[in-house]
Amino acid sequence: MNRLLVVRCPELLDEDEGGVSRRRFTEVVEVLGTYCPWVTTVRPGICSLPARGPARYFGGEDALVERIATAAGSITVVEVGVADGLFAAVLAASHGAIVPPGGTSDFLAPFPITILGHPDLAELLHRMGIRTVGDFTALPEPHVLGRFGGDGIRCHRVACGRSDELDAPPRRRLGIVAIPRQAGHSAPSGTVEATTQTEFWGGVSDLDTRAGRTLAAVQSLLGPDGVVKARLQGGRGPAQRARFIVWDARDNPNTHKEDATLNAPWPGQIPPPAPVFVHPDPLPAKLVDAEGSPVAVTGRGLLTAAPGRLSVAAGVWSSVDGWAGPWPSDERWWSRSRRRSARLQAVTGPSAHLLVVEQGQWWVEATYG
Amino acid sequence: MFVAFPDRPAGEGPGRSSSRLEARASLALLAERTRPVSASQTQLLPVLPPLDSLFPDTGLRRGTTIVVSGTPTTRATGSNTPTGADVNVALALSAGASRGGSWCALVGVDNLGAVAAHEIGIDLGRLAIIPRPGAAWADVTGVLIGGIDLIVIRPPFPPRPGVARRLVARTRERRSVLVIVPGRSKWPEHPDLHLRVDHLCWEGAGCGTGHLSGCRMTVVATGRRSAVRPRRQVLWFPRPPAGDTGAAGDTGGAGAAGR
């Protein structure tokens, strides 16, 4: 376990509206940064730093505590303590103590059992006549595990000084995530709240909020992937030119980022208009010429015969009124996953299809309408 | 807010009248600034210009239901592939509303070509797609009617009359627009407007020459009340070919989604 020095500012533990306490705490952290660069903010008003290195440099833990208390004391009231592990160090700070290495168990023994932060466990122990941490540590560990389970054993290990930090019950998220080190930028940025905050101008409108709530309700009916939205991207075939991603209520519809591959050149891409239906699983098709013999595409990208009739998914045959193409596409010709295919547009009566042929088999990849 | 300007007696000097002009200008500016963003006129959702002559109000009236059906010949072919003329029209209807900043939802279209939706003018950031609602399609549509302006549904099953009636009533109450693409099944309720694709032909593809450039379709709108007289419109998807002044001349030469 690490030797930790904890600085606790009792006046700055609660955040105020104007952020004054947060700014002053930032100043404290900056001052501590001159003693050791690895200052960790534990929660508003409490920060810790590893004590071993600075203590050796400044001539002992007592000297270090004295120096830090003087330096930070010019900003606000501070309490400084050193102990093994964070839990004991925070307690040591609030009592202004320097707990010797390995002395955690003795230091914690006189404290009431409630300091372990598990109210249910504390009440149970209290009714069993176990009032202090010392009484609790006197219980053998296997019995604690058998009687109180995982929570009990974690508390027991911390109380014995064999574990660093309680697996704390859900507490308030840390208000400060990143504290700027540069002087002059004392307002802490990157608070947790800021990630969900939206700008006033160009932010999410009332209409967007209402739609977001509605779609979240639909997601609760169908599951998260029941609602999707479409994003365009680059690609040759119509199936590759768009992808569907799960709709997320936190996305701002106004900040729409264009995919970088969208405007890249894609040889073999079919000119617009795009088909209105893109079949997720292409439908097998048969394409024959006027005499009824199958139509294929040669290695040079030419049709062997003019298409005459088309049958989609083993359905009825319909005559091909017009056709365009083929557009040969040779994907990843440099690798083993090479794919050669050709696309063909075919009009049959009121519908038009985008056919793709691969290894002699025709598929309906998309339908124009 | 109503501000009366009492007429002042004439002959008060040029300075006086110029200050009055200034006041009028600033008042006009004030009126423009305080104008509500959504006026009562937003009972109508905008539609793309070539489609507006199909609507008696030249826009989609909130609280109405619209049924879009494909060509009868399309259904007679019996082929397994869906033909998308009706979905094309439904997307074009959504495009106008989407450009106006409204949210749109597509329910039951599991094979949408998103590029086509983009080309026709739909803002993909404000388009929610519920591809496979399954048996819950009516519940999902009911939830959406509360918060989305325009909902396009393609029911996966033939809807029961009671379900359809409930959805229509909810649409009327919550002021959304419900566009139904029934496909082969039938919508049991009488819609406010029925758009039927009457004739359709694809242009651009020869016999191995050219490429598909678009389709020309005739859409017939019939409906209730003011829409009882059938209206007929020739539309181009996605836009008219360059220099075309032929059959689509009476539409002003504009395609359904001319940009």
XYZ file of C-alpha atoms in Angstrom:
628
model
C 0.000 0.000 0.000
C 1.154 3.479 -0.813
C 2.108 6.016 1.764
C -0.269 8.828 0.980
C -0.350 12.423 2.131
C -3.853 13.822 2.144
C -4.715 17.491 2.238
C -8.243 18.173 3.388
C -9.763 21.646 3.160
C -12.797 21.591 5.489
C -14.134 24.887 4.147
C -14.092 23.735 0.540
C -15.806 20.373 0.883
C -19.141 21.681 -0.373
C -19.482 23.244 -3.762
C -21.102 26.649 -3.828
C -23.032 28.234 -6.622
C -20.486 30.732 -7.803
C -17.672 28.196 -7.886
C -15.545 30.185 -5.436
C -14.650 27.134 -3.351
C -13.788 25.186 -6.468
C -11.417 27.914 -7.652
C -9.732 28.114 -4.267
C -9.345 24.365 -4.194
C -7.700 24.592 -7.602
C -5.206 27.042 -6.118
C -4.452 24.562 -3.331
C -3.888 21.809 -5.881
C -1.572 24.068 -7.867
C 0.486 24.830 -4.773
C 0.759 21.116 -3.992
C 1.892 20.582 -7.564
C 5.123 22.365 -6.717
C 5.931 19.638 -4.152
C 4.894 16.639 -6.180
C 3.493 16.434 -9.709
C 1.165 13.498 -9.016
C -1.549 15.277 -7.105
C -4.878 13.428 -7.280
C -8.132 15.149 -6.493
C -10.223 12.696 -4.535
C -13.329 14.812 -4.288
C -13.949 18.532 -3.901
C -11.855 19.696 -0.976
C -9.709 16.582 -0.654
C -6.610 15.689 -2.617
C -3.808 13.235 -2.130
C -0.210 12.836 -3.203
C 2.303 10.039 -2.737
C 4.346 10.835 0.351
C 7.437 8.664 0.030
C 9.445 10.636 -2.526
C 8.736 14.167 -1.278
C 9.252 13.033 2.315
C 12.718 11.752 1.492
C 13.555 14.976 -0.392
C 12.275 17.404 2.223
C 13.712 15.496 5.153
C 10.986 13.340 6.600
C 7.239 13.213 6.726
C 7.015 15.679 9.591
C 8.946 18.292 7.655
C 6.864 17.671 4.530
C 3.579 18.004 6.415
C 4.811 21.194 8.006
C 5.871 22.706 4.679
C 2.635 21.766 2.929
C 0.488 22.983 5.785
C 2.265 26.338 5.692
C 2.084 26.682 1.921
C -1.532 25.661 1.517
C -2.558 27.306 4.757
C -2.008 30.718 3.187
C -4.932 29.968 0.831
C -7.431 28.283 3.109
C -7.707 26.218 6.250
C -6.079 22.861 5.598
C -5.674 19.627 7.484
C -2.799 17.396 6.499
C -2.225 13.772 7.366
C -0.123 10.831 6.237
C -1.059 7.152 6.389
C -1.034 3.905 4.419
C -3.850 3.888 1.903
C -6.397 6.497 1.032
C -9.079 5.643 3.572
C -6.760 5.865 6.548
C -4.970 8.908 5.117
C -8.188 10.908 4.792
C -9.041 10.070 8.406
C -5.518 10.918 9.462
C -5.799 14.281 7.709
C -8.999 15.166 9.509
C -7.230 14.401 12.785
C -3.940 15.969 11.767
C -2.092 12.722 12.397
C 0.899 11.028 10.849
C 0.182 7.316 11.102
C 3.397 5.287 11.113
C 3.780 2.578 8.449
C 1.819 -0.515 9.466
C 0.017 1.355 12.208
C -3.262 1.698 10.334
C -5.069 -0.945 12.334
C -4.127 0.636 15.656
C -4.990 4.087 14.370
C -8.462 3.024 13.213
C -9.282 0.899 16.271
C -10.896 3.580 18.472
C -13.153 4.959 15.699
C -16.860 4.075 15.737
C -17.890 1.411 13.292
C -19.967 3.904 11.263
C -16.878 5.444 9.679
C -16.626 2.436 7.406
C -19.452 3.940 5.398
C -21.818 0.996 5.258
C -24.829 2.069 7.342
C -26.565 -1.324 7.131
C -23.472 -3.178 8.212
C -22.755 -0.646 10.944
C -26.246 -0.979 12.369
C -26.052 -4.755 12.354
C -22.663 -4.739 14.051
C -23.885 -2.206 16.556
C -26.766 -4.472 17.543
C -24.304 -7.307 17.933
C -22.358 -5.202 20.384
C -19.493 -4.373 18.061
C -19.129 -0.638 18.485
C -15.672 0.251 17.276
C -13.453 -0.612 14.360
C -11.101 -2.308 16.812
C -13.854 -4.710 17.890
C -14.557 -5.458 14.256
C -10.943 -6.177 13.370
C -10.779 -8.607 16.285
C -13.184 -10.896 14.428
C -11.441 -13.595 12.389
C -11.610 -12.928 8.681
C -13.255 -16.228 7.598
C -16.090 -15.633 10.043
C -16.587 -12.109 8.757
C -16.774 -13.406 5.221
C -19.243 -16.129 6.198
C -21.496 -13.835 8.191
C -21.316 -10.528 6.324
C -20.371 -11.459 2.778
C -18.376 -9.394 0.305
C -19.161 -5.969 1.749
C -18.201 -7.151 5.213
C -14.881 -8.577 4.128
C -13.948 -5.407 2.240
C -14.650 -3.295 5.304
C -12.731 -5.734 7.448
C -9.649 -5.575 5.239
C -9.669 -1.790 5.249
C -10.119 -1.750 8.997
C -7.146 -4.101 9.428
C -5.042 -1.907 7.154
C -4.711 -4.576 4.525
C -6.716 -2.862 1.822
C -6.376 0.566 0.324
C -9.861 1.909 -0.149
C -13.373 0.911 0.639
C -15.422 -0.090 -2.348
C -17.494 2.914 -1.607
C -21.255 2.837 -1.920
C -22.424 4.929 -4.897
C -21.529 8.455 -4.042
C -21.611 11.718 -5.839
C -19.527 11.749 -9.013
C -16.361 13.736 -8.668
C -16.986 17.322 -9.521
C -13.499 17.937 -10.783
C -12.021 15.754 -13.452
C -9.236 17.800 -14.942
C -7.557 20.675 -13.232
C -5.489 22.894 -15.471
C -1.924 23.186 -14.320
C -1.104 26.473 -15.997
C -1.250 29.500 -13.806
C -3.898 31.978 -14.814
C -6.422 29.332 -15.833
C -7.717 28.650 -12.414
C -11.323 27.815 -13.305
C -11.534 24.049 -13.425
C -12.808 22.823 -16.742
C -14.190 19.505 -17.786
C -16.675 19.001 -14.998
C -18.905 16.004 -15.277
C -21.933 18.191 -15.838
C -20.301 19.858 -18.789
C -20.430 16.699 -20.880
C -24.197 16.662 -20.983
C -24.638 20.377 -21.109
C -25.785 21.819 -24.409
C -25.006 25.210 -25.748
C -27.600 27.898 -25.624
C -27.099 28.918 -29.221
C -27.395 26.214 -31.811
C -28.118 23.679 -29.121
C -30.855 21.138 -28.908
C -34.222 22.711 -29.514
C -37.485 21.916 -27.810
C -38.566 19.947 -30.879
C -35.403 17.844 -30.744
C -35.869 17.189 -27.035
C -39.434 16.059 -27.587
C -38.399 13.774 -30.438
C -35.577 12.416 -28.280
C -37.950 11.500 -25.485
C -40.324 9.849 -27.935
C -37.614 7.776 -29.542
C -36.270 6.760 -26.143
C -39.767 5.501 -25.331
C -39.746 3.461 -28.536
C -36.351 2.079 -27.571
C -37.770 0.970 -24.247
C -40.457 -0.930 -26.190
C -38.217 -2.595 -28.756
C -34.773 -2.536 -27.200
C -31.980 -0.075 -27.978
C -31.326 -1.334 -31.501
C -34.981 -1.009 -32.404
C -34.394 2.589 -33.438
C -31.586 3.373 -35.853
C -30.426 6.302 -37.866
C -28.600 6.375 -41.153
C -25.123 7.753 -41.818
C -23.666 8.158 -45.271
C -20.205 6.919 -46.108
C -18.185 6.136 -49.171
C -18.515 2.917 -51.081
C -19.123 1.298 -54.431
C -22.406 -0.517 -54.002
C -25.519 1.034 -52.453
C -25.214 -1.262 -49.434
C -21.775 0.108 -48.614
C -22.736 3.743 -49.072
C -24.788 3.952 -45.888
C -24.634 2.367 -42.496
C -27.244 2.233 -39.801
C -26.239 2.984 -36.249
C -28.227 2.682 -33.072
C -29.967 5.913 -32.289
C -28.631 7.664 -29.215
C -30.572 10.285 -27.321
C -27.396 12.189 -26.443
C -26.491 12.948 -30.050
C -27.129 16.457 -31.192
C -28.822 16.342 -34.614
C -27.277 19.686 -35.521
C -23.684 18.556 -35.205
C -23.690 16.174 -38.081
C -20.228 15.062 -39.066
C -19.626 13.964 -42.598
C -17.730 10.768 -43.101
C -14.264 11.306 -44.559
C -14.715 8.507 -47.097
C -17.827 10.100 -48.545
C -16.187 12.247 -51.169
C -13.320 9.937 -51.979
C -13.262 8.483 -55.492
C -14.995 5.112 -55.726
C -14.430 3.540 -59.131
C -17.349 1.424 -60.216
C -19.895 3.503 -58.337
C -23.287 3.685 -60.052
C -24.351 7.233 -60.935
C -27.385 8.691 -59.159
C -30.283 8.279 -58.506
C -29.732 5.883 -55.643
C -32.099 2.954 -55.173
C -34.843 3.427 -52.621
C -34.570 -0.158 -51.358
C -31.298 -1.832 -50.515
C -31.944 -5.447 -49.655
C -29.972 -6.471 -46.557
C -29.795 -9.990 -47.985
C -29.587 -9.839 -51.775
C -32.340 -11.770 -53.526
C -31.192 -14.506 -55.924
C -32.173 -13.795 -59.510
C -32.022 -15.411 -62.923
C -31.260 -13.402 -66.028
C -31.645 -14.980 -69.464
C -31.537 -13.696 -73.005
C -34.369 -13.830 -75.546
C -33.656 -17.495 -76.305
C -33.606 -18.463 -72.637
C -29.915 -19.105 -72.135
C -28.281 -17.524 -69.101
C -26.557 -14.162 -69.423
C -23.097 -13.754 -67.964
C -20.414 -11.080 -67.772
C -17.065 -11.832 -69.382
C -13.712 -11.220 -67.811
C -13.435 -8.061 -69.858
C -16.635 -6.716 -68.377
C -18.970 -7.335 -71.295
C -22.341 -9.088 -71.356
C -22.432 -12.350 -73.292
C -25.915 -11.583 -74.635
C -28.606 -8.936 -74.385
C -30.823 -9.651 -71.340
C -34.340 -10.689 -72.270
C -36.126 -11.884 -69.149
C -35.598 -11.626 -65.399
C -36.896 -13.738 -62.535
C -36.401 -12.554 -58.988
C -36.376 -14.978 -56.049
C -37.795 -17.797 -58.204
C -40.795 -15.631 -59.082
C -42.520 -15.168 -62.415
C -40.486 -14.175 -65.456
C -40.830 -10.610 -66.631
C -39.357 -9.108 -69.747
C -36.449 -6.702 -69.430
C -37.497 -3.437 -71.095
C -34.215 -1.627 -70.664
C -30.848 -2.252 -69.162
C -27.682 -0.326 -68.527
C -24.196 -1.395 -67.611
C -22.424 -3.522 -66.685
C -20.218 -1.698 -64.172
C -17.387 -4.055 -63.330
C -15.951 -3.787 -59.855
C -12.687 -5.346 -58.822
C -12.330 -4.943 -55.085
C -9.091 -5.592 -53.203
C -7.389 -7.050 -56.273
C -4.120 -7.044 -54.355
C -5.228 -9.413 -51.623
C -6.701 -12.838 -51.121
C -10.102 -11.421 -50.218
C -10.372 -10.163 -53.784
C -13.898 -9.816 -55.117
C -14.802 -9.427 -58.731
C -18.335 -8.539 -59.563
C -20.343 -6.495 -62.041
C -23.487 -4.471 -61.601
C -26.332 -4.058 -64.063
C -29.434 -1.923 -64.015
C -32.516 -3.656 -65.382
C -35.972 -2.189 -65.933
C -38.882 -4.620 -65.894
C -42.212 -2.890 -66.307
C -42.819 -0.510 -63.414
C -39.838 -1.629 -61.366
C -36.124 -1.192 -61.840
C -33.510 -3.312 -60.139
C -29.819 -3.126 -59.527
C -28.414 -6.563 -60.249
C -24.992 -7.778 -59.270
C -23.320 -10.830 -60.697
C -20.623 -12.648 -58.793
C -19.170 -15.999 -59.858
C -21.949 -16.505 -62.395
C -24.813 -15.958 -59.945
C -27.102 -12.950 -60.301
C -28.480 -11.187 -57.261
C -30.906 -8.308 -56.831
C -28.903 -5.990 -54.628
C -31.238 -3.039 -54.638
C -34.521 -1.886 -56.105
C -35.090 1.577 -57.511
C -38.848 1.520 -57.201
C -49.594 43.260 -29.179
C -51.244 46.197 -30.903
C -49.760 49.656 -31.022
C -51.788 52.507 -32.451
C -50.075 55.442 -34.022
C -52.256 58.517 -33.605
C -52.119 60.668 -36.692
C -50.400 63.894 -35.886
C -51.513 67.156 -37.480
C -49.668 67.935 -40.652
C -47.094 70.663 -40.898
C -45.029 69.775 -37.900
C -41.802 69.984 -39.794
C -39.582 67.508 -41.540
C -37.724 66.546 -38.347
C -40.933 65.348 -36.796
C -41.922 63.195 -39.766
C -38.489 61.645 -40.055
C -38.579 60.657 -36.399
C -41.976 59.112 -37.064
C -40.582 57.122 -39.953
C -37.772 55.999 -37.728
C -40.229 54.937 -35.076
C -42.237 52.984 -37.631
C -39.103 51.245 -38.853
C -38.037 50.337 -35.350
C -41.539 49.137 -34.577
C -41.488 46.917 -37.644
C -38.135 45.584 -36.510
C -39.560 44.950 -33.050
C -42.542 43.115 -34.502
C -40.201 40.959 -36.551
C -38.103 40.196 -33.504
C -40.991 39.275 -31.243
C -42.767 37.227 -33.899
C -43.231 33.736 -32.531
C -41.030 31.203 -34.238
C -43.950 28.850 -34.784
C -46.956 30.821 -35.853
C -50.445 29.368 -36.085
C -49.787 28.852 -39.769
C -47.559 25.953 -38.820
C -50.655 23.857 -38.810
C -49.223 22.977 -42.201
C -46.012 21.071 -42.776
C -44.278 22.183 -45.973
C -44.078 19.921 -49.005
C -41.698 20.069 -51.932
C -42.947 22.474 -54.611
C -44.010 19.981 -57.305
C -46.111 18.049 -54.822
C -48.007 20.988 -53.419
C -50.635 21.033 -56.158
C -51.750 17.598 -54.952
C -52.803 19.060 -51.631
C -55.819 21.314 -51.252
C -53.940 23.330 -48.600
C -50.662 23.231 -50.590
C -49.125 21.554 -47.571
C -49.536 18.656 -45.177
C -52.193 19.605 -42.669
C -51.294 18.419 -39.193
C -53.556 15.765 -37.762
C -54.316 14.149 -41.116
C -53.628 10.668 -42.430
C -52.408 10.040 -45.953
C -52.359 6.694 -47.712
C -49.865 6.197 -50.530
C -50.378 3.200 -52.768
C -48.430 1.930 -55.737
C -49.612 1.120 -59.209
C -52.240 -1.599 -59.541
C -50.135 -3.268 -62.221
C -47.296 -3.449 -59.726
C -49.359 -5.564 -57.418
C -50.640 -7.765 -60.247
C -47.197 -8.938 -61.301
C -46.977 -11.118 -58.221
C -43.242 -10.838 -58.002
C -41.671 -11.178 -54.585
C -39.683 -7.981 -54.742
C -41.324 -4.919 -53.364
C -41.752 -2.056 -55.760
C -40.925 1.229 -54.262
C -42.976 3.833 -56.077
C -45.166 4.296 -53.020
C -42.170 4.548 -50.705
C -40.621 7.028 -53.135
C -43.666 9.271 -52.824
C -43.701 8.867 -49.054
C -40.035 9.858 -48.861
C -40.703 12.881 -51.043
C -43.488 13.912 -48.657
C -41.081 13.559 -45.730
C -38.414 15.565 -47.518
C -40.440 18.768 -47.466
C -41.193 18.454 -43.758
C -37.615 17.441 -43.008
C -36.246 20.511 -44.749
C -38.567 22.576 -42.621
C -36.816 21.230 -39.514
C -39.369 18.589 -38.591
C -38.495 15.132 -37.367
C -39.564 12.165 -39.440
C -39.810 8.483 -38.601
C -39.940 5.457 -40.847
C -41.622 2.427 -39.324
C -41.355 -0.993 -40.903
C -39.047 -0.135 -43.794
C -36.200 -2.542 -43.154
C -34.463 -2.141 -46.502
C -34.312 1.597 -46.884
C -31.705 2.999 -49.220
C -30.433 5.827 -47.062
C -28.617 7.435 -49.985
C -31.927 7.751 -51.825
C -33.493 9.369 -48.783
C -30.595 11.814 -48.654
C -30.783 12.560 -52.375
C -34.475 13.282 -52.170
C -33.780 15.899 -49.511
C -34.355 14.267 -46.119
C -32.146 15.427 -43.266
C -30.742 12.109 -42.032
C -29.931 13.655 -38.657
C -33.649 14.069 -38.029
C -34.810 10.777 -39.485
C -35.438 7.902 -37.088
C -35.810 4.481 -38.614
C -37.598 1.688 -36.825
C -36.773 -1.091 -39.275
C -38.421 -4.108 -37.681
C -41.145 -3.183 -35.212
C -42.733 -6.612 -35.609
C -45.985 -7.199 -33.781
C -45.517 -3.989 -31.797
C -45.778 -1.771 -34.887
C -49.073 -0.216 -33.770
C -47.765 0.510 -30.263
C -44.581 1.996 -31.687
C -46.546 4.164 -34.083
C -48.798 5.274 -31.250
C -45.792 6.388 -29.203
C -44.236 8.178 -32.168
C -47.403 10.126 -32.957
C -46.886 12.038 -29.745
C -43.461 13.444 -30.509
C -42.576 13.153 -34.192
C -44.118 15.414 -36.813
C -44.323 13.020 -39.713
C -44.474 9.249 -39.442
C -44.308 6.937 -42.422
C -45.488 3.433 -41.625
C -45.445 0.284 -43.669
C -47.478 -2.129 -41.540
C -45.868 -5.564 -41.513
C -49.303 -7.159 -41.057
C -52.725 -6.185 -42.396
C -53.955 -3.787 -39.726
C -57.150 -4.498 -37.835
C -59.871 -1.861 -38.165
C -59.826 -1.032 -34.464
C -56.062 -0.485 -34.423
C -56.216 1.710 -37.507
C -59.035 3.786 -36.076
C -57.125 4.319 -32.851
C -54.013 5.470 -34.693
C -56.031 7.870 -36.868
C -57.750 9.322 -33.811
C -54.428 9.745 -32.019
C -52.924 11.434 -35.062
C -55.788 13.904 -35.159
C -55.467 14.600 -31.451
C -51.663 14.972 -31.311
C -51.332 16.978 -34.536
C -48.843 14.770 -36.322
C -49.060 13.601 -39.924
C -49.385 9.871 -40.525
C -48.352 8.590 -43.942
C -49.344 4.980 -44.510
C -47.736 2.841 -47.184
C -49.960 -0.233 -46.979
C -48.262 -2.183 -49.743
C -50.285 -5.263 -50.538
C -52.389 -5.094 -47.410
C -55.207 -2.607 -47.193
C -55.613 0.290 -44.800
C -59.092 -0.193 -43.340
C -59.756 3.442 -42.514
C -60.769 6.108 -44.981
C -57.797 8.484 -45.174
C -57.935 12.244 -45.477
C -55.958 12.007 -48.669
C -55.172 9.062 -50.879
C -52.191 9.349 -53.223
C -52.113 6.706 -55.890
C -49.234 6.199 -58.307
C -51.120 5.764 -61.539
C -48.494 5.391 -64.171
C -44.789 4.893 -63.860
C -41.953 4.569 -66.274
C -38.206 4.520 -65.797
C -36.092 6.683 -68.027
C -32.475 6.724 -69.001
C -31.666 3.054 -69.490
C -31.504 1.987 -73.117
C -30.330 -1.374 -74.320
C -26.908 -1.350 -72.797
C -26.564 2.396 -73.096
C -26.911 5.215 -70.615
C -27.974 4.670 -67.020
C -31.146 5.137 -65.053
C -31.740 8.827 -64.688
C -35.046 8.830 -62.912
C -38.645 7.845 -63.194
C -41.695 9.693 -64.332
C -44.859 8.948 -62.480
C -48.381 10.221 -62.484
C -49.812 10.627 -59.015
C -53.538 10.992 -58.448
C -54.780 12.476 -55.186
C -58.312 11.905 -53.956
C -59.698 12.617 -50.561
C -62.378 14.036 -48.397
C -63.901 17.488 -48.080
C -61.851 19.968 -50.080
C -59.810 17.191 -51.694
C -62.790 15.350 -53.127
C -61.980 16.451 -56.673
C -59.166 14.226 -57.973
C -55.932 16.064 -58.644
C -53.389 14.666 -61.013
C -49.721 15.530 -61.175
C -46.808 14.264 -63.212
C -43.703 13.952 -61.080
C -40.074 13.219 -61.740
C -37.911 11.259 -59.388
C -35.530 12.353 -58.174
C -35.383 15.387 -60.474
C -36.344 16.194 -64.030
C -33.827 15.447 -66.742
C -32.008 18.480 -68.002
C -33.888 20.282 -70.746
C -37.065 18.300 -70.350
C -40.142 20.245 -71.339
C -42.302 17.334 -72.445
C -44.931 15.562 -70.443
C -43.926 17.213 -67.220
C -44.384 20.647 -68.727
C -47.616 21.300 -66.878
C -45.856 20.816 -63.542
C -43.619 23.681 -64.300
C -40.834 21.333 -65.282
C -39.964 20.648 -61.693
C -39.185 17.221 -60.333
C -40.380 15.930 -57.055
C -37.168 16.720 -55.325
C -35.543 19.400 -57.365
C -32.907 21.050 -55.312
